[in-house]
Amino acid sequence: MSITQKKRIGVLTSGGDAPGMNAAVRAVVRSALHLGMEVYAIYEGYQGMVDGNECEPIETAASHPRLARPCIHALSWDDVGGILHRGGTIIGTARCLEFRTQVGRVIAARNLLIHGIDALVVIGGDGSLTGADLFRKEWSQILTELADSGTIGPEIIKQHPYLTIVGLPASIDNDMCGSDMTIGADTALHRITEAIDAISSTAASHQRTFVVEVMGRNCGYLALMGALATGADWVFIPECPPSMDDWQHQMCEVLNAGRESGRRDSIVIVAEGARDRQGNPITCDLVKKVLDERLNEDTRITILGHVQRGGAPTAFDRNLSTMLGHAAVEAILGSTPHSEPLMIGIQGNRICSKPLMQCVRETHAVADAISQGQYDQAMDMRGSSFKEAFYTLNTLMQAKPSSRGASSPPLRLAVLNCDAAAPGMNTIVRAAVRLGIDKGHTMLGIERGFRGFIEGKVKELNWLSVRGMATTGGSELGTSRRVPQAKDFYAIARHIEENKIQGLLVIGGWSGYEAAYKLFSQRDTFPAFNIPIVCLPASIDNNLPASELSIGADTALNNIIEAVDKIKQSAVASSRCFIVEVMGGYCGYLALMSGLATGAEQVYLHEDGLSMGHLQKDLQRLIDGFNQGKRVGLVMFNEDAHQVYNSNFISSMFAEEGKEVFQVRQAILGHLQQGGDPSPFDRIQGTRFAAKCLDFLIEEASNPIPGAGFIGLQGGQTCFFDLGELPRLMDMNLGRPKQQWWMSLRDLANILSMSAP
């Protein structure tokens, strides 16, 4: 054993695999190498730590999940290339009974010390992280035992007096306290949503009911958010069992009312840990039996199982894992002998760190509350967003409005879509209409945005007119980029008065905000404009003020990475560099975040500026990379990054100057980014925004001078801003916010895309 000089980190994935683990491993490896450390992969989780350098026979490697290589192996920069898009974990995971014993942990410590490793990044769930903390606590005792036995020399013992632990929460269940999202949860929700969307079409064809079981153990996140995203008709979650003892009657009453209203299909989602108030399990078989016997339904069961766990990670999971992995390395770099183990997570759309065991204890406390029947406490511990989603879902699942009556004077509220269509617009309209009607208000739809408003295209919407809109892309109401001019104000004011509109919800992009601002500015001239007005951000460009994320941007980002994954696969065969142009106007969000999620070598943004010197330098990097064995190159280009040095220019330049080494192809993704059904995030966040905006309109309608504003998402919290603040927050010429949070990720993208240090 040699005395090591550089800090050495071990990285392992443990417990159930989760999409995004590979992205986390890549970020840990490249961030550590960039900072001058060395990184070792510990294959097969804790089992590999116990096995150490013992290799399996070559002949068994093809049929056995473990690799025919040492279980603790140094990783280079290129070892983690090309793994961002892969599901599962390339370094494997396995259960290890030996590590649960003190003898097994002593062996594991010896194997780490042999390689000079005294810091671990553990990617896994609460069980894996608990095991790591126990290992750290015993480290001093284990060192003494190894020294006394002569297994490890005193110089090595002296060099590694303490073990640093940093945990990354990875679980599709999203059940880890201390982080709003765990690695893999977003991808699992995508799988569930895609499956139920597909099931719904066959269910409607045969007028069937499907009972769908989803994973989650003691956490109902996947079931609840899956139901909200797919427009399901009933859901069972562990945290909040049915309030009635005879839940069977309540469920059948709602489902039967839906059929009587004309609905051809019914979807019931059951979390695997669902139970009734007495703690009795509610299973798919039980639900099917109830529906068969009480409603004489043609009921089928679908258990999604491990399909939820597999496949390529979503854009969110790739970028989340990347940010967490990088932060883990920085935490290790800043650790001291007295540092307690940390868990790196995300809260309020920002990376954060918390004491690891505090997070584990809080996670266990939720499960304990459920097992003890303390369901109100369990719901409180899940957080306000979880509770709000549950209560919103209960309203949206109804076959018809409730009969409890309005809590405020009935209003006539109008909704319209503006600017380019964004995935999630239909979801927002459905939520706003149903929630508004349920509160006793009349909901109006304005067709084709402000163009339709000027022309008087206003119609009343009812509960059933928005059926099926939860899951579909595009805009059923239509939309336009028309911004009203001075000559149009009179027509709009007249239609407000004729239709007795008392509040306006503007859903859309920048032109919609401009239009709303003009109405607000003309209040002194046109008294009809003195109604509550609220703008809801829906644009794939993610270029709207005071909101870190706009509805539609997540869908567009996933559309981009799916296309780029295929492009990269085709490029590998023939040593090609692809120049991929994406939308965004003067906002580079889509370009940067897709570049981070796909491992692009370079990303060109309008925010950065661009020069011939930059292009020449980047071209040389590509040429050097291909000369050293690179097989594929990827450049992401924001459509308005530069007026002269556009994607056509760059493609031609790179093709001419690099023709001896690689080929160049250009891909302009165009409206592919804008189409398709909205992602689960866009459906769920759109529904949340709709509920908040509706409450804003109702509250402001009672004020003598009604407010006008726009909703935003900042730090994970929804908040409202005065519409008069628009010029202060926006670059009105470029049509993008003056402050853009995601630009803070620019350096990280540069670090991970560069060549090996």
CSV table of C-alpha atoms in Angstrom, one decimal, residues 122-433:
chain,number,residue,atom,x,y,z
A,122,VAL,CA,-23.5,7.2,-1.4
A,123,ILE,CA,-26.4,7.4,-3.9
A,124,GLY,CA,-29.5,5.6,-2.6
A,125,GLY,CA,-32.5,5.6,-0.3
A,126,ASP,CA,-32.9,5.9,3.5
A,127,GLY,CA,-31.6,2.3,4.2
A,128,SER,CA,-28.4,2.9,2.2
A,129,LEU,CA,-27.7,6.2,3.9
A,130,THR,CA,-28.4,4.9,7.3
A,131,GLY,CA,-25.8,2.1,6.7
A,132,ALA,CA,-23.3,4.7,5.6
A,133,ASP,CA,-23.8,6.8,8.8
A,134,LEU,CA,-23.3,3.7,11.0
A,135,PHE,CA,-20.1,2.9,9.1
A,136,ARG,CA,-18.8,6.4,9.8
A,137,LYS,CA,-19.6,6.2,13.5
A,138,GLU,CA,-17.7,3.0,13.8
A,139,TRP,CA,-14.7,4.2,11.7
A,140,SER,CA,-12.4,5.0,14.7
A,141,GLN,CA,-13.2,1.7,16.4
A,142,ILE,CA,-12.6,-0.2,13.1
A,143,LEU,CA,-9.2,1.5,12.6
A,144,THR,CA,-8.1,0.4,16.0
A,145,GLU,CA,-9.2,-3.1,15.3
A,146,LEU,CA,-7.3,-3.1,12.0
A,147,ALA,CA,-4.2,-1.6,13.6
A,148,ASP,CA,-4.2,-4.1,16.4
A,149,SER,CA,-4.5,-7.0,14.0
A,150,GLY,CA,-1.7,-5.7,11.8
A,151,THR,CA,-4.0,-5.7,8.8
A,152,ILE,CA,-3.3,-2.0,8.0
A,153,GLY,CA,-0.1,-0.2,8.8
A,154,PRO,CA,0.1,2.8,11.2
A,155,GLU,CA,1.0,5.2,8.4
A,156,ILE,CA,-2.2,4.4,6.5
A,157,ILE,CA,-4.2,4.6,9.7
A,158,LYS,CA,-2.7,8.0,10.5
A,159,GLN,CA,-3.6,9.3,7.0
A,160,HIS,CA,-7.2,8.4,7.2
A,161,PRO,CA,-8.4,9.2,10.7
A,162,TYR,CA,-12.0,9.9,9.8
A,163,LEU,CA,-14.6,8.9,7.1
A,164,THR,CA,-16.5,11.6,5.2
A,165,ILE,CA,-20.0,10.7,4.1
A,166,VAL,CA,-22.2,12.6,1.7
A,167,GLY,CA,-25.6,11.1,0.7
A,168,LEU,CA,-27.6,11.7,-2.5
A,169,PRO,CA,-31.3,10.7,-2.2
A,170,ALA,CA,-32.1,8.3,-5.0
A,171,SER,CA,-35.5,6.6,-5.0
A,172,ILE,CA,-38.4,6.6,-7.4
A,173,ASP,CA,-40.8,6.8,-4.4
A,174,ASN,CA,-39.8,10.4,-3.6
A,175,ASP,CA,-40.1,9.5,0.1
A,176,MET,CA,-36.9,11.1,1.4
A,177,CYS,CA,-37.5,14.1,3.7
A,178,GLY,CA,-35.0,16.9,3.2
A,179,SER,CA,-35.4,17.1,-0.5
A,180,ASP,CA,-38.4,18.1,-2.6
A,181,MET,CA,-37.5,15.5,-5.2
A,182,THR,CA,-35.4,12.4,-5.1
A,183,ILE,CA,-33.3,11.1,-8.1
A,184,GLY,CA,-35.6,9.0,-10.2
A,185,ALA,CA,-39.0,10.2,-9.0
A,186,ASP,CA,-39.7,12.4,-12.0
A,187,THR,CA,-38.8,9.7,-14.5
A,188,ALA,CA,-41.1,7.2,-12.6
A,189,LEU,CA,-43.9,9.7,-12.8
A,190,HIS,CA,-43.3,10.0,-16.5
A,191,ARG,CA,-43.6,6.2,-16.9
A,192,ILE,CA,-46.8,6.2,-14.9
A,193,THR,CA,-48.3,9.1,-16.8
A,194,GLU,CA,-47.4,7.6,-20.2
A,195,ALA,CA,-48.9,4.2,-19.2
A,196,ILE,CA,-52.1,5.6,-17.9
A,197,ASP,CA,-52.5,7.9,-20.9
A,198,ALA,CA,-52.2,4.8,-23.1
A,199,ILE,CA,-54.5,2.7,-20.9
A,200,SER,CA,-57.2,5.5,-21.0
A,201,SER,CA,-57.6,5.1,-24.8
A,202,THR,CA,-58.2,1.4,-24.7
A,203,ALA,CA,-60.4,1.8,-21.6
A,204,ALA,CA,-62.6,4.3,-23.4
A,205,SER,CA,-62.9,2.1,-26.5
A,206,HIS,CA,-64.4,-0.7,-24.5
A,207,GLN,CA,-66.1,1.4,-21.7
A,208,ARG,CA,-63.9,-0.3,-19.1
A,209,THR,CA,-62.6,0.6,-15.7
A,210,PHE,CA,-58.9,0.1,-15.1
A,211,VAL,CA,-57.4,-0.3,-11.6
A,212,VAL,CA,-53.7,0.7,-11.8
A,213,GLU,CA,-51.2,-0.1,-9.0
A,214,VAL,CA,-48.2,2.1,-8.7
A,215,MET,CA,-45.1,1.9,-6.5
A,216,GLY,CA,-44.2,4.1,-3.5
A,217,ARG,CA,-44.2,1.9,-0.4
A,218,ASN,CA,-45.4,4.3,2.4
A,219,CYS,CA,-45.4,7.3,0.2
A,220,GLY,CA,-48.3,8.3,-2.0
A,221,TYR,CA,-46.4,10.8,-4.1
A,222,LEU,CA,-46.5,8.7,-7.3
A,223,ALA,CA,-50.1,7.8,-6.9
A,224,LEU,CA,-51.3,11.3,-6.1
A,225,MET,CA,-49.3,13.1,-8.7
A,226,GLY,CA,-50.0,10.4,-11.2
A,227,ALA,CA,-53.8,10.9,-10.6
A,228,LEU,CA,-53.5,14.7,-10.9
A,229,ALA,CA,-51.5,14.5,-14.1
A,230,THR,CA,-53.7,11.9,-15.8
A,231,GLY,CA,-57.2,13.1,-14.7
A,232,ALA,CA,-57.8,9.9,-12.9
A,233,ASP,CA,-61.2,9.3,-11.3
A,234,TRP,CA,-60.2,8.0,-7.9
A,235,VAL,CA,-57.0,7.5,-6.0
A,236,PHE,CA,-55.9,5.6,-2.8
A,237,ILE,CA,-52.8,6.8,-1.0
A,238,PRO,CA,-51.3,5.7,2.4
A,239,GLU,CA,-51.2,9.1,4.0
A,240,CYS,CA,-54.9,9.8,3.7
A,241,PRO,CA,-57.2,6.8,3.6
A,242,PRO,CA,-60.8,7.3,2.6
A,243,SER,CA,-62.6,9.4,5.2
A,244,MET,CA,-65.7,7.1,5.3
A,245,ASP,CA,-65.7,3.6,6.6
A,246,ASP,CA,-67.9,2.6,3.7
A,247,TRP,CA,-65.4,3.9,1.2
A,248,GLN,CA,-66.6,1.4,-1.3
A,249,HIS,CA,-70.0,3.2,-1.6
A,250,GLN,CA,-68.4,6.6,-1.9
A,251,MET,CA,-66.1,5.5,-4.7
A,252,CYS,CA,-68.8,3.7,-6.6
A,253,GLU,CA,-71.1,6.7,-6.3
A,254,VAL,CA,-68.5,9.0,-7.9
A,255,LEU,CA,-67.6,6.6,-10.7
A,256,ASN,CA,-71.2,5.8,-11.5
A,257,ALA,CA,-72.0,9.5,-11.7
A,258,GLY,CA,-69.2,9.9,-14.2
A,259,ARG,CA,-70.6,7.1,-16.3
A,260,GLU,CA,-74.1,8.7,-16.2
A,261,SER,CA,-72.6,12.0,-17.4
A,262,GLY,CA,-71.2,10.3,-20.5
A,263,ARG,CA,-67.7,9.3,-19.5
A,264,ARG,CA,-66.7,6.1,-21.3
A,265,ASP,CA,-63.8,5.1,-19.1
A,266,SER,CA,-62.8,5.2,-15.4
A,267,ILE,CA,-59.3,5.1,-13.9
A,268,VAL,CA,-58.6,4.2,-10.3
A,269,ILE,CA,-55.0,4.5,-9.1
A,270,VAL,CA,-53.9,2.5,-6.0
A,271,ALA,CA,-50.6,3.1,-4.2
A,272,GLU,CA,-49.0,-0.1,-3.2
A,273,GLY,CA,-49.1,0.9,0.5
A,274,ALA,CA,-52.8,2.1,0.5
A,275,ARG,CA,-55.0,1.1,3.4
A,276,ASP,CA,-58.3,2.1,5.0
A,277,ARG,CA,-58.7,4.0,8.3
A,278,GLN,CA,-58.4,0.7,10.3
A,279,GLY,CA,-55.1,-0.1,8.6
A,280,ASN,CA,-56.5,-2.8,6.4
A,281,PRO,CA,-54.8,-3.0,3.0
A,282,ILE,CA,-56.7,-1.7,0.0
A,283,THR,CA,-55.4,-3.7,-3.0
A,284,CYS,CA,-56.2,-3.7,-6.7
A,285,ASP,CA,-58.0,-7.1,-6.3
A,286,LEU,CA,-60.2,-5.7,-3.6
A,287,VAL,CA,-61.1,-2.6,-5.6
A,288,LYS,CA,-61.8,-4.7,-8.7
A,289,LYS,CA,-64.1,-7.0,-6.7
A,290,VAL,CA,-66.0,-4.0,-5.3
A,291,LEU,CA,-66.5,-2.5,-8.8
A,292,ASP,CA,-67.5,-5.9,-10.3
A,293,GLU,CA,-70.1,-6.6,-7.6
A,294,ARG,CA,-71.6,-3.1,-7.1
A,295,LEU,CA,-71.4,-1.5,-10.5
A,296,ASN,CA,-71.2,-4.6,-12.7
A,297,GLU,CA,-68.2,-2.9,-14.4
A,298,ASP,CA,-65.9,-4.5,-16.9
A,299,THR,CA,-62.8,-4.0,-14.7
A,300,ARG,CA,-59.2,-4.8,-15.5
A,301,ILE,CA,-56.1,-4.6,-13.3
A,302,THR,CA,-52.7,-3.2,-14.4
A,303,ILE,CA,-49.8,-3.4,-12.1
A,304,LEU,CA,-47.1,-1.2,-13.6
A,305,GLY,CA,-44.3,-2.8,-11.5
A,306,HIS,CA,-40.7,-2.2,-12.5
A,307,VAL,CA,-41.5,-0.4,-15.7
A,308,GLN,CA,-41.7,2.6,-13.4
A,309,ARG,CA,-38.1,2.1,-12.4
A,310,GLY,CA,-36.5,1.6,-15.9
A,311,GLY,CA,-35.6,3.5,-19.0
A,312,ALA,CA,-33.8,6.7,-19.8
A,313,PRO,CA,-34.0,9.4,-17.2
A,314,THR,CA,-36.0,12.6,-17.9
A,315,ALA,CA,-34.3,16.0,-18.3
A,316,PHE,CA,-35.2,16.9,-14.8
A,317,ASP,CA,-33.6,13.8,-13.3
A,318,ARG,CA,-30.5,14.2,-15.4
A,319,ASN,CA,-30.0,17.8,-14.4
A,320,LEU,CA,-31.0,17.2,-10.7
A,321,SER,CA,-28.5,14.3,-10.5
A,322,THR,CA,-25.8,16.4,-12.1
A,323,MET,CA,-26.2,19.3,-9.7
A,324,LEU,CA,-26.4,17.0,-6.7
A,325,GLY,CA,-23.3,15.1,-7.7
A,326,HIS,CA,-21.3,18.3,-8.2
A,327,ALA,CA,-22.5,19.7,-4.8
A,328,ALA,CA,-21.5,16.4,-3.1
A,329,VAL,CA,-17.9,16.8,-4.2
A,330,GLU,CA,-17.8,20.4,-3.0
A,331,ALA,CA,-19.2,19.2,0.3
A,332,ILE,CA,-16.4,16.6,0.6
A,333,LEU,CA,-13.8,19.2,-0.3
A,334,GLY,CA,-15.1,21.5,2.5
A,335,SER,CA,-15.4,18.7,5.2
A,336,THR,CA,-13.5,18.6,8.4
A,337,PRO,CA,-13.0,15.8,11.0
A,338,HIS,CA,-16.0,17.1,12.9
A,339,SER,CA,-18.3,17.4,9.9
A,340,GLU,CA,-21.5,15.4,10.3
A,341,PRO,CA,-22.7,13.4,7.3
A,342,LEU,CA,-24.8,15.5,4.9
A,343,MET,CA,-27.5,14.7,2.5
A,344,ILE,CA,-27.6,16.9,-0.6
A,345,GLY,CA,-31.0,17.6,-1.9
A,346,ILE,CA,-33.2,20.2,-3.7
A,347,GLN,CA,-35.6,22.5,-2.0
A,348,GLY,CA,-37.3,25.5,-3.5
A,349,ASN,CA,-35.5,24.8,-6.8
A,350,ARG,CA,-32.1,25.3,-5.1
A,351,ILE,CA,-29.5,22.8,-4.1
A,352,CYS,CA,-29.3,22.4,-0.3
A,353,SER,CA,-27.6,20.3,2.3
A,354,LYS,CA,-29.0,18.9,5.6
A,355,PRO,CA,-27.8,16.6,8.3
A,356,LEU,CA,-28.2,13.2,6.8
A,357,MET,CA,-29.6,11.4,9.9
A,358,GLN,CA,-32.1,14.2,10.5
A,359,CYS,CA,-33.5,13.5,7.1
A,360,VAL,CA,-33.6,9.8,7.7
A,361,ARG,CA,-35.4,10.3,11.1
A,362,GLU,CA,-38.0,12.5,9.5
A,363,THR,CA,-38.5,10.0,6.7
A,364,HIS,CA,-39.1,7.2,9.2
A,365,ALA,CA,-41.4,9.5,11.3
A,366,VAL,CA,-43.8,9.8,8.3
A,367,ALA,CA,-43.9,6.0,8.0
A,368,ASP,CA,-44.4,5.6,11.7
A,369,ALA,CA,-47.3,8.1,11.7
A,370,ILE,CA,-49.0,6.1,8.9
A,371,SER,CA,-48.6,2.8,10.7
A,372,GLN,CA,-50.0,4.3,13.9
A,373,GLY,CA,-53.0,5.7,12.1
A,374,GLN,CA,-52.0,9.3,12.6
A,375,TYR,CA,-53.0,10.3,9.1
A,376,ASP,CA,-53.4,14.1,9.7
A,377,GLN,CA,-49.9,14.2,11.0
A,378,ALA,CA,-48.6,12.2,8.0
A,379,MET,CA,-50.2,14.7,5.6
A,380,ASP,CA,-48.7,17.6,7.5
A,381,MET,CA,-45.3,16.0,7.3
A,382,ARG,CA,-45.5,15.6,3.6
A,383,GLY,CA,-45.8,19.4,3.2
A,384,SER,CA,-48.3,22.0,2.1
A,385,SER,CA,-47.9,21.3,-1.7
A,386,PHE,CA,-48.7,17.6,-1.1
A,387,LYS,CA,-51.9,18.6,0.8
A,388,GLU,CA,-53.0,21.2,-1.7
A,389,ALA,CA,-52.6,18.8,-4.5
A,390,PHE,CA,-54.7,16.2,-2.7
A,391,TYR,CA,-57.6,18.6,-2.1
A,392,THR,CA,-57.4,20.0,-5.6
A,393,LEU,CA,-57.5,16.5,-7.0
A,394,ASN,CA,-60.6,15.7,-4.9
A,395,THR,CA,-62.4,18.6,-6.6
A,396,LEU,CA,-61.2,17.7,-10.1
A,397,MET,CA,-62.2,14.1,-9.8
A,398,GLN,CA,-65.9,14.9,-9.2
A,399,ALA,CA,-68.2,13.9,-12.0
A,400,LYS,CA,-70.1,17.2,-11.5
A,401,PRO,CA,-69.8,20.3,-9.4
A,402,SER,CA,-70.4,20.1,-5.7
A,403,SER,CA,-73.7,21.4,-4.3
A,404,ARG,CA,-72.2,23.2,-1.3
A,405,GLY,CA,-72.7,26.7,-2.9
A,406,ALA,CA,-70.4,29.6,-3.5
A,407,SER,CA,-68.3,30.9,-0.6
A,408,SER,CA,-68.3,34.4,-2.2
A,409,PRO,CA,-70.7,36.3,-4.6
A,410,PRO,CA,-70.9,34.5,-7.9
A,411,LEU,CA,-68.6,36.0,-10.5
A,412,ARG,CA,-68.2,35.7,-14.3
A,413,LEU,CA,-64.6,34.9,-14.9
A,414,ALA,CA,-63.0,34.5,-18.4
A,415,VAL,CA,-59.9,32.6,-19.5
A,416,LEU,CA,-57.9,32.9,-22.7
A,417,ASN,CA,-54.6,31.5,-24.1
A,418,CYS,CA,-52.1,33.9,-25.7
A,419,ASP,CA,-48.8,33.7,-27.7
A,420,ALA,CA,-47.5,30.4,-29.0
A,421,ALA,CA,-49.2,27.2,-27.8
A,422,ALA,CA,-47.5,25.6,-24.8
A,423,PRO,CA,-48.0,22.1,-23.6
A,424,GLY,CA,-50.1,22.4,-20.4
A,425,MET,CA,-52.5,25.2,-21.6
A,426,ASN,CA,-55.4,22.7,-21.8
A,427,THR,CA,-54.6,21.4,-18.4
A,428,ILE,CA,-54.7,24.9,-16.9
A,429,VAL,CA,-58.0,25.7,-18.6
A,430,ARG,CA,-59.6,22.5,-17.3
A,431,ALA,CA,-58.4,23.1,-13.8
A,432,ALA,CA,-59.5,26.8,-13.8
A,433,VAL,CA,-62.9,26.0,-15.2
